[in-house]
PDB file of C-alpha atoms in Angstrom:
ATOM      1  CA  MET A 828       0.025  -0.013  -0.033  1.00 76.00           C
ATOM      2  CA  PRO A 829       1.514   3.358  -1.070  1.00 88.00           C
ATOM      3  CA  LEU A 830       2.424   5.700   1.804  1.00 92.00           C
ATOM      4  CA  LEU A 831       0.677   9.048   2.164  1.00 93.00           C
ATOM      5  CA  PRO A 832       2.838  11.983   1.167  1.00 91.00           C
ATOM      6  CA  GLY A 833       5.325  12.907   3.965  1.00 91.00           C
ATOM      7  CA  ALA A 834       4.705   9.618   5.904  1.00 96.00           C
ATOM      8  CA  GLU A 835       7.990   8.188   5.180  1.00 96.00           C
ATOM      9  CA  PRO A 836      10.253   7.341   8.121  1.00 97.00           C
ATOM     10  CA  PHE A 837      13.404   9.465   8.604  1.00 97.00           C
ATOM     11  CA  ARG A 838      16.778   8.438   9.712  1.00 96.00           C
ATOM     12  CA  ARG A 839      20.143  10.186   9.690  1.00 96.00           C
ATOM     13  CA  ASP A 840      23.428   9.009  11.247  1.00 95.00           C
ATOM     14  CA  GLY A 841      25.326  11.739  13.124  1.00 93.00           C
ATOM     15  CA  GLY A 842      27.364  11.828  16.247  1.00 93.00           C
ATOM     16  CA  GLU A 843      27.455   9.746  19.346  1.00 94.00           C
ATOM     17  CA  VAL A 844      24.284  11.173  20.778  1.00 97.00           C
ATOM     18  CA  GLY A 845      21.164   9.637  19.405  1.00 97.00           C
ATOM     19  CA  VAL A 846      17.484  10.592  19.471  1.00 98.00           C
ATOM     20  CA  LEU A 847      14.391   8.520  18.822  1.00 98.00           C
ATOM     21  CA  VAL A 848      11.400  10.624  17.766  1.00 98.00           C
ATOM     22  CA  CYS A 849       7.922   8.977  17.969  1.00 98.00           C
ATOM     23  CA  HIS A 850       4.818  10.224  16.097  1.00 98.00           C
ATOM     24  CA  GLY A 851       1.169  10.015  17.381  1.00 96.00           C
ATOM     25  CA  PHE A 852      -1.956   8.015  16.920  1.00 95.00           C
ATOM     26  CA  THR A 853      -3.326   7.986  13.469  1.00 94.00           C
ATOM     27  CA  GLY A 854      -0.651  10.458  12.393  1.00 94.00           C
ATOM     28  CA  SER A 855       2.692   9.903  10.658  1.00 96.00           C
ATOM     29  CA  PRO A 856       6.354  10.907  10.665  1.00 97.00           C
ATOM     30  CA  GLN A 857       5.324  14.094   8.797  1.00 97.00           C
ATOM     31  CA  SER A 858       3.882  15.640  12.039  1.00 97.00           C
ATOM     32  CA  VAL A 859       7.307  15.507  13.804  1.00 98.00           C
ATOM     33  CA  ARG A 860       9.755  15.371  10.864  1.00 98.00           C
ATOM     34  CA  PRO A 861      10.751  19.058  11.351  1.00 98.00           C
ATOM     35  CA  TRP A 862      11.633  18.225  14.961  1.00 98.00           C
ATOM     36  CA  ALA A 863      13.744  15.252  13.814  1.00 98.00           C
ATOM     37  CA  GLU A 864      15.452  17.143  11.119  1.00 98.00           C
ATOM     38  CA  TYR A 865      16.191  20.173  13.426  1.00 97.00           C
ATOM     39  CA  LEU A 866      18.061  17.686  15.742  1.00 97.00           C
ATOM     40  CA  ALA A 867      19.773  15.861  12.904  1.00 97.00           C
ATOM     41  CA  ASP A 868      21.029  19.088  11.427  1.00 96.00           C
ATOM     42  CA  ARG A 869      22.862  19.672  14.719  1.00 95.00           C
ATOM     43  CA  GLY A 870      24.830  16.484  14.339  1.00 95.00           C
ATOM     44  CA  LEU A 871      22.730  14.088  16.372  1.00 97.00           C
ATOM     45  CA  SER A 872      21.935  10.617  15.191  1.00 97.00           C
ATOM     46  CA  VAL A 873      18.149  10.561  14.635  1.00 98.00           C
ATOM     47  CA  ALA A 874      15.576   7.847  14.027  1.00 98.00           C
ATOM     48  CA  LEU A 875      11.904   8.676  13.318  1.00 98.00           C
ATOM     49  CA  PRO A 876      10.128   5.359  12.412  1.00 98.00           C
ATOM     50  CA  LEU A 877       6.657   4.971  10.869  1.00 97.00           C
ATOM     51  CA  LEU A 878       4.383   3.006  13.276  1.00 97.00           C
ATOM     52  CA  PRO A 879       2.697  -0.109  11.873  1.00 96.00           C
ATOM     53  CA  GLY A 880      -0.679   0.532  10.404  1.00 95.00           C
ATOM     54  CA  HIS A 881       0.029   4.179   9.985  1.00 96.00           C
ATOM     55  CA  GLY A 882       0.751   6.376   7.046  1.00 94.00           C
ATOM     56  CA  THR A 883      -1.297   4.423   4.362  1.00 95.00           C
ATOM     57  CA  ARG A 884      -5.086   3.967   5.063  1.00 93.00           C
ATOM     58  CA  TRP A 885      -7.005   3.517   8.223  1.00 93.00           C
ATOM     59  CA  GLN A 886      -8.029  -0.027   7.275  1.00 92.00           C
ATOM     60  CA  ASP A 887      -4.402  -1.001   7.806  1.00 94.00           C
ATOM     61  CA  MET A 888      -4.449   0.393  11.289  1.00 91.00           C
ATOM     62  CA  GLN A 889      -7.565  -1.534  12.184  1.00 91.00           C
ATOM     63  CA  VAL A 890      -5.586  -4.798  12.386  1.00 91.00           C
ATOM     64  CA  THR A 891      -2.738  -3.333  14.495  1.00 95.00           C
ATOM     65  CA  THR A 892      -2.423  -2.947  18.314  1.00 95.00           C
ATOM     66  CA  TRP A 893      -0.402  -0.994  20.741  1.00 96.00           C
ATOM     67  CA  GLN A 894       1.962  -3.927  21.010  1.00 97.00           C
ATOM     68  CA  ASP A 895       2.878  -3.538  17.310  1.00 97.00           C
ATOM     69  CA  TRP A 896       3.448   0.220  17.681  1.00 97.00           C
ATOM     70  CA  TYR A 897       5.600  -0.238  20.744  1.00 98.00           C
ATOM     71  CA  ALA A 898       7.546  -3.069  19.235  1.00 98.00           C
ATOM     72  CA  GLU A 899       8.546  -0.834  16.365  1.00 98.00           C
ATOM     73  CA  VAL A 900       9.959   2.056  18.551  1.00 98.00           C
ATOM     74  CA  ASP A 901      11.635  -0.456  20.783  1.00 98.00           C
ATOM     75  CA  ARG A 902      13.503  -1.928  17.836  1.00 97.00           C
ATOM     76  CA  GLU A 903      14.528   1.539  16.721  1.00 97.00           C
ATOM     77  CA  LEU A 904      15.861   2.405  20.288  1.00 98.00           C
ATOM     78  CA  ARG A 905      17.845  -0.714  20.441  1.00 97.00           C
ATOM     79  CA  ALA A 906      19.425   0.073  17.135  1.00 96.00           C
ATOM     80  CA  LEU A 907      20.293   3.577  18.275  1.00 97.00           C
ATOM     81  CA  THR A 908      21.868   2.299  21.592  1.00 95.00           C
ATOM     82  CA  GLU A 909      24.121  -0.012  19.609  1.00 95.00           C
ATOM     83  CA  ARG A 910      25.676   2.851  17.719  1.00 93.00           C
ATOM     84  CA  CYS A 911      25.381   5.854  20.139  1.00 96.00           C
ATOM     85  CA  SER A 912      26.910   6.409  23.542  1.00 94.00           C
ATOM     86  CA  ARG A 913      23.858   8.439  24.870  1.00 96.00           C
ATOM     87  CA  VAL A 914      20.233   8.068  23.576  1.00 98.00           C
ATOM     88  CA  PHE A 915      17.234  10.284  24.193  1.00 98.00           C
ATOM     89  CA  VAL A 916      13.630   9.631  23.320  1.00 98.00           C
ATOM     90  CA  CYS A 917      10.924  12.219  22.198  1.00 98.00           C
ATOM     91  CA  GLY A 918       7.352  12.009  21.234  1.00 98.00           C
ATOM     92  CA  LEU A 919       4.106  13.856  20.326  1.00 98.00           C
ATOM     93  CA  SER A 920       0.841  12.813  21.752  1.00 97.00           C
ATOM     94  CA  MET A 921       0.675   9.007  21.759  1.00 96.00           C
ATOM     95  CA  GLY A 922       4.269   9.175  20.695  1.00 98.00           C
ATOM     96  CA  GLY A 923       4.935  10.758  24.121  1.00 98.00           C
ATOM     97  CA  ALA A 924       3.326   7.807  25.759  1.00 98.00           C
ATOM     98  CA  LEU A 925       5.569   5.515  23.701  1.00 98.00           C
ATOM     99  CA  ALA A 926       8.586   7.538  24.697  1.00 98.00           C
ATOM    100  CA  LEU A 927       7.627   7.332  28.453  1.00 98.00           C
ATOM    101  CA  ARG A 928       7.054   3.543  28.246  1.00 98.00           C
ATOM    102  CA  LEU A 929      10.541   3.131  26.674  1.00 98.00           C
ATOM    103  CA  ALA A 930      11.934   5.250  29.488  1.00 98.00           C
ATOM    104  CA  ALA A 931      10.108   3.061  32.083  1.00 98.00           C
ATOM    105  CA  LYS A 932      11.417  -0.141  30.522  1.00 97.00           C
ATOM    106  CA  HIS A 933      14.924   0.693  29.513  1.00 97.00           C
ATOM    107  CA  GLY A 934      16.008   2.697  32.485  1.00 95.00           C
ATOM    108  CA  ASP A 935      19.676   4.047  32.311  1.00 94.00           C
ATOM    109  CA  ALA A 936      19.878   3.108  28.589  1.00 96.00           C
ATOM    110  CA  ILE A 937      17.832   6.305  28.084  1.00 98.00           C
ATOM    111  CA  SER A 938      19.420   9.648  29.040  1.00 97.00           C
ATOM    112  CA  GLY A 939      16.375  11.783  28.949  1.00 98.00           C
ATOM    113  CA  VAL A 940      12.791  12.206  27.636  1.00 98.00           C
ATOM    114  CA  ALA A 941      11.128  15.175  25.815  1.00 98.00           C
ATOM    115  CA  VAL A 942       7.474  15.049  25.008  1.00 98.00           C
ATOM    116  CA  VAL A 943       4.880  17.387  23.476  1.00 98.00           C
ATOM    117  CA  ASN A 944       1.342  17.101  24.572  1.00 98.00           C
ATOM    118  CA  PRO A 945       1.760  13.594  25.766  1.00 98.00           C
ATOM    119  CA  ALA A 946      -1.469  11.472  25.938  1.00 96.00           C
ATOM    120  CA  ASN A 947      -2.457   9.609  29.056  1.00 94.00           C
ATOM    121  CA  ARG A 948      -6.118   8.602  28.352  1.00 84.00           C
ATOM    122  CA  VAL A 949      -8.800   8.542  25.722  1.00 75.00           C
ATOM    123  CA  HIS A 950     -11.210  11.329  26.669  1.00 69.00           C
ATOM    124  CA  ASP A 951     -14.072  10.631  24.373  1.00 69.00           C
ATOM    125  CA  ALA A 952     -17.405  10.128  26.216  1.00 62.00           C
ATOM    126  CA  ALA A 953     -17.807   6.773  24.393  1.00 65.00           C
ATOM    127  CA  ALA A 954     -14.447   5.379  25.517  1.00 63.00           C
ATOM    128  CA  PRO A 955     -15.977   3.094  28.152  1.00 69.00           C
ATOM    129  CA  LEU A 956     -18.082   1.547  25.369  1.00 59.00           C
ATOM    130  CA  LEU A 957     -15.224   0.629  23.140  1.00 67.00           C
ATOM    131  CA  PRO A 958     -14.913  -3.028  24.185  1.00 64.00           C
ATOM    132  CA  VAL A 959     -18.437  -3.543  22.660  1.00 52.00           C
ATOM    133  CA  LEU A 960     -18.806  -0.647  20.226  1.00 61.00           C
ATOM    134  CA  ARG A 961     -15.712  -1.599  18.196  1.00 65.00           C
ATOM    135  CA  HIS A 962     -17.585  -4.809  17.077  1.00 66.00           C
ATOM    136  CA  VAL A 963     -20.587  -2.734  15.806  1.00 62.00           C
ATOM    137  CA  VAL A 964     -19.043   0.530  14.432  1.00 71.00           C
ATOM    138  CA  ARG A 965     -15.778   0.489  12.522  1.00 66.00           C
ATOM    139  CA  THR A 966     -14.706   4.047  12.734  1.00 72.00           C
ATOM    140  CA  THR A 967     -15.274   7.464  14.201  1.00 76.00           C
ATOM    141  CA  LYS A 968     -14.120  10.948  13.100  1.00 74.00           C
ATOM    142  CA  GLY A 969     -10.370  11.626  12.923  1.00 72.00           C
ATOM    143  CA  VAL A 970      -8.298  13.708  15.363  1.00 78.00           C
ATOM    144  CA  THR A 971      -5.584  15.035  12.998  1.00 84.00           C
ATOM    145  CA  SER A 972      -4.631  18.687  12.205  1.00 87.00           C
ATOM    146  CA  ASP A 973      -5.537  20.377  15.482  1.00 93.00           C
ATOM    147  CA  ILE A 974      -3.254  23.222  14.549  1.00 97.00           C
ATOM    148  CA  ALA A 975      -3.663  27.023  15.157  1.00 97.00           C
ATOM    149  CA  LYS A 976      -1.144  28.136  12.365  1.00 96.00           C
ATOM    150  CA  PRO A 977      -3.020  29.017   9.170  1.00 96.00           C
ATOM    151  CA  GLY A 978      -2.192  26.657   6.308  1.00 94.00           C
ATOM    152  CA  ALA A 979      -0.468  24.031   8.372  1.00 95.00           C
ATOM    153  CA  GLN A 980      -1.767  20.418   7.884  1.00 93.00           C
ATOM    154  CA  GLU A 981      -1.042  17.121   9.533  1.00 94.00           C
ATOM    155  CA  VAL A 982      -0.734  14.062   7.377  1.00 93.00           C
ATOM    156  CA  GLY A 983      -2.892  11.339   8.881  1.00 91.00           C
ATOM    157  CA  TYR A 984      -6.122   9.509   8.857  1.00 92.00           C
ATOM    158  CA  ASP A 985      -9.530  11.339   8.730  1.00 88.00           C
ATOM    159  CA  ARG A 986     -11.098   8.300  10.462  1.00 86.00           C
ATOM    160  CA  VAL A 987     -10.140   6.522  13.680  1.00 87.00           C
ATOM    161  CA  PRO A 988     -10.621   2.752  13.558  1.00 88.00           C
ATOM    162  CA  LEU A 989     -12.314   1.632  16.783  1.00 87.00           C
ATOM    163  CA  HIS A 990     -10.341  -1.579  17.197  1.00 88.00           C
ATOM    164  CA  ALA A 991      -7.240   0.711  17.266  1.00 89.00           C
ATOM    165  CA  ALA A 992      -8.937   3.052  19.591  1.00 88.00           C
ATOM    166  CA  TYR A 993      -9.691   0.273  21.979  1.00 89.00           C
ATOM    167  CA  SER A 994      -6.021  -0.803  21.920  1.00 93.00           C
ATOM    168  CA  VAL A 995      -4.722   2.723  22.539  1.00 93.00           C
ATOM    169  CA  ARG A 996      -6.986   3.066  25.470  1.00 91.00           C
ATOM    170  CA  ARG A 997      -5.526  -0.185  26.949  1.00 93.00           C
ATOM    171  CA  PHE A 998      -1.982   1.102  26.161  1.00 96.00           C
ATOM    172  CA  PHE A 999      -2.549   4.468  28.051  1.00 96.00           C
ATOM    173  CA  ARG A1000      -3.657   2.406  31.038  1.00 95.00           C
ATOM    174  CA  GLN A1001      -0.550   0.264  30.765  1.00 96.00           C
ATOM    175  CA  VAL A1002       1.731   3.318  30.539  1.00 97.00           C
ATOM    176  CA  ASP A1003      -0.030   5.085  33.392  1.00 97.00           C
ATOM    177  CA  SER A1004       0.784   2.157  35.692  1.00 97.00           C
ATOM    178  CA  GLU A1005       4.464   2.241  34.663  1.00 98.00           C
ATOM    179  CA  LEU A1006       5.021   6.002  35.074  1.00 98.00           C
ATOM    180  CA  PRO A1007       6.607   5.698  38.525  1.00 98.00           C
ATOM    181  CA  CYS A1008       9.369   3.714  36.839  1.00 98.00           C
ATOM    182  CA  VAL A1009      10.263   6.779  34.829  1.00 98.00           C
ATOM    183  CA  THR A1010      13.353   8.339  36.520  1.00 98.00           C
ATOM    184  CA  GLN A1011      15.209  10.067  33.717  1.00 98.00           C
ATOM    185  CA  PRO A1012      15.343  13.900  33.256  1.00 98.00           C
ATOM    186  CA  LEU A1013      12.039  14.910  31.630  1.00 98.00           C
ATOM    187  CA  LEU A1014      11.002  17.816  29.571  1.00 98.00           C
ATOM    188  CA  VAL A1015       7.234  18.163  29.067  1.00 98.00           C
ATOM    189  CA  MET A1016       5.814  20.764  26.625  1.00 98.00           C
ATOM    190  CA  THR A1017       2.156  21.424  26.882  1.00 98.00           C
ATOM    191  CA  SER A1018      -0.436  23.379  24.840  1.00 98.00           C
ATOM    192  CA  PRO A1019      -3.051  25.013  27.212  1.00 97.00           C
ATOM    193  CA  GLN A1020      -5.376  25.025  24.100  1.00 96.00           C
ATOM    194  CA  ASP A1021      -5.328  21.456  22.934  1.00 95.00           C
ATOM    195  CA  HIS A1022      -8.552  20.030  21.420  1.00 93.00           C
ATOM    196  CA  VAL A1023      -7.227  16.483  21.340  1.00 93.00           C
ATOM    197  CA  VAL A1024      -5.277  15.895  24.559  1.00 95.00           C
ATOM    198  CA  PRO A1025      -6.120  18.188  27.416  1.00 95.00           C
ATOM    199  CA  PRO A1026      -3.307  19.676  29.641  1.00 97.00           C
ATOM    200  CA  ALA A1027      -4.697  17.412  32.375  1.00 96.00           C
ATOM    201  CA  ASP A1028      -2.790  14.513  30.778  1.00 97.00           C
ATOM    202  CA  SER A1029       0.508  16.317  31.149  1.00 98.00           C
ATOM    203  CA  GLU A1030      -0.383  17.132  34.763  1.00 97.00           C
ATOM    204  CA  ARG A1031      -1.235  13.504  35.438  1.00 97.00           C
ATOM    205  CA  ILE A1032       2.090  12.294  33.962  1.00 98.00           C
ATOM    206  CA  LEU A1033       4.105  14.950  35.865  1.00 98.00           C
ATOM    207  CA  SER A1034       2.435  13.831  39.176  1.00 97.00           C
ATOM    208  CA  ARG A1035       3.254  10.105  38.657  1.00 98.00           C
ATOM    209  CA  VAL A1036       6.813   9.976  37.305  1.00 98.00           C
ATOM    210  CA  SER A1037       9.712   9.554  39.723  1.00 98.00           C
ATOM    211  CA  SER A1038      11.956  11.882  37.735  1.00 97.00           C
ATOM    212  CA  THR A1039      13.613  14.581  39.842  1.00 97.00           C
ATOM    213  CA  ASP A1040      15.050  16.658  36.922  1.00 98.00           C
ATOM    214  CA  VAL A1041      11.729  17.916  35.437  1.00 98.00           C
ATOM    215  CA  ARG A1042      10.895  20.873  33.302  1.00 97.00           C
ATOM    216  CA  HIS A1043       7.439  21.816  32.221  1.00 98.00           C
ATOM    217  CA  LYS A1044       7.004  24.462  29.481  1.00 97.00           C
ATOM    218  CA  LEU A1045       3.757  25.925  28.064  1.00 98.00           C
ATOM    219  CA  LEU A1046       3.096  26.312  24.361  1.00 98.00           C
ATOM    220  CA  GLU A1047       0.783  29.298  24.508  1.00 97.00           C
ATOM    221  CA  ARG A1048       0.304  29.820  20.794  1.00 97.00           C
ATOM    222  CA  SER A1049      -0.205  26.251  19.624  1.00 97.00           C
ATOM    223  CA  TYR A1050      -2.915  23.577  19.571  1.00 97.00           C
ATOM    224  CA  HIS A1051      -2.282  19.820  19.725  1.00 97.00           C
ATOM    225  CA  VAL A1052       0.065  19.213  16.884  1.00 97.00           C
ATOM    226  CA  ALA A1053       2.470  22.003  18.235  1.00 98.00           C
ATOM    227  CA  THR A1054       5.403  20.532  16.280  1.00 98.00           C
ATOM    228  CA  LEU A1055       3.820  21.970  13.138  1.00 98.00           C
ATOM    229  CA  ASP A1056       2.415  25.094  14.844  1.00 98.00           C
ATOM    230  CA  HIS A1057       3.528  28.558  16.005  1.00 98.00           C
ATOM    231  CA  ASP A1058       5.702  27.204  18.844  1.00 98.00           C
ATOM    232  CA  ALA A1059       7.527  24.627  16.795  1.00 98.00           C
ATOM    233  CA  GLU A1060      10.822  26.536  16.719  1.00 97.00           C
ATOM    234  CA  GLN A1061      10.739  26.936  20.424  1.00 97.00           C
ATOM    235  CA  ILE A1062      10.037  23.144  20.862  1.00 98.00           C
ATOM    236  CA  PHE A1063      13.042  22.329  18.696  1.00 98.00           C
ATOM    237  CA  GLU A1064      15.291  24.775  20.476  1.00 97.00           C
ATOM    238  CA  ASP A1065      14.315  23.684  23.958  1.00 98.00           C
ATOM    239  CA  THR A1066      14.681  20.023  23.026  1.00 98.00           C
ATOM    240  CA  PHE A1067      18.274  20.534  21.812  1.00 98.00           C
ATOM    241  CA  ALA A1068      19.082  22.661  24.826  1.00 97.00           C
ATOM    242  CA  PHE A1069      17.735  19.856  27.104  1.00 98.00           C
ATOM    243  CA  ILE A1070      19.881  17.223  25.324  1.00 97.00           C
ATOM    244  CA  ALA A1071      22.983  19.333  25.292  1.00 96.00           C
ATOM    245  CA  ARG A1072      22.713  20.160  29.025  1.00 96.00           C
ATOM    246  CA  LEU A1073      22.558  16.431  29.758  1.00 97.00           C
ATOM    247  CA  ALA A1074      24.996  15.294  27.069  1.00 94.00           C
ATOM    248  CA  PRO A1075      27.441  18.209  26.363  1.00 92.00           C
ATOM    249  CA  GLU A1076      29.067  16.250  23.660  1.00 91.00           C
ATOM    250  CA  ALA A1077      25.904  16.919  21.539  1.00 90.00           C
ATOM    251  CA  ARG A1078      27.196  20.457  21.134  1.00 86.00           C
ATOM    252  CA  THR A1079      30.316  19.240  19.427  1.00 77.00           C
ATOM    253  CA  GLY A1080      28.456  17.319  16.805  1.00 60.00           C
ATOM    254  CA  THR A1081      28.906  18.376  13.211  1.00 47.00           C
ATOM    255  CA  ALA A1082      25.882  18.497  10.878  1.00 40.00           C
ATOM    256  CA  ARG A1083      26.252  16.316   7.860  1.00 40.00           C
ATOM    257  CA  GLU A1084      24.851  18.008   4.843  1.00 36.00           C
ATOM    258  CA  GLY A1085      23.103  15.782   2.350  1.00 35.00           C
ATOM    259  CA  THR A1086      23.021  12.685   4.656  1.00 37.00           C
ATOM    260  CA  ALA A1087      19.267  12.544   5.188  1.00 39.00           C
ATOM    261  CA  ALA A1088      17.935   9.135   4.470  1.00 39.00           C
ATOM    262  CA  SER A1089      14.394   7.708   4.463  1.00 38.00           C
ATOM    263  CA  GLY A1090      13.949   3.971   4.760  1.00 39.00           C
ATOM    264  CA  GLY A1091      11.012   1.688   4.295  1.00 34.00           C
ATOM    265  CA  ALA A1092       8.482   1.041   7.027  1.00 28.00           C
TER     266      ALA A1092
END
């Protein structure tokens, strides 16, 4: 099945500091690619995978589960740790939840976590009905392109398959139970005006992690997909500063022009 334009994964080898970037539920690498490219342009080794079932058509997502999505980012993380001395994980929305679970599971192998509008639960009023409803109704309306910036668009599905919605709800519960195992330095960036993931999710995450080095920044001018919105540049700068503070060798990395490479899903 052909990929949607911009949904291609992104990888670039750079220095000894690596970064894994995770996109969100029903979205694609396009929503966080500028984030990944910014970090790669500063000499970091960056991996941005396409999650299974994403980036093509919603029917492909209908037959995947959170275990498939997590397995993909876990593989990418292991590959980064093999070639980098320090590794950080970043994520948007559900990608933030994926990043937090990686941190909970991999411990000292991860040097820090940076997340934007991380999701912690499914807030739709029908969520409690998903165990039954998913067998009766195939999809509901999509959640992509919640962006304040005029003309900016997110590449993703305009429908949410309910089997996948049921799985992501179970995933959020799993991650919530594991948040006390997150001990790494943490940067949380939250949009007060988010029509997909309310700021309460960030607050819940901040209240449950065991991290002592925690920074929380507000993205006052952006909606949910803040990595494509008015505050995008601030997100990128703050993320690199966060990484460079914890891994000073990141500042000595030399950007490699012309080395961007997209691989298959």
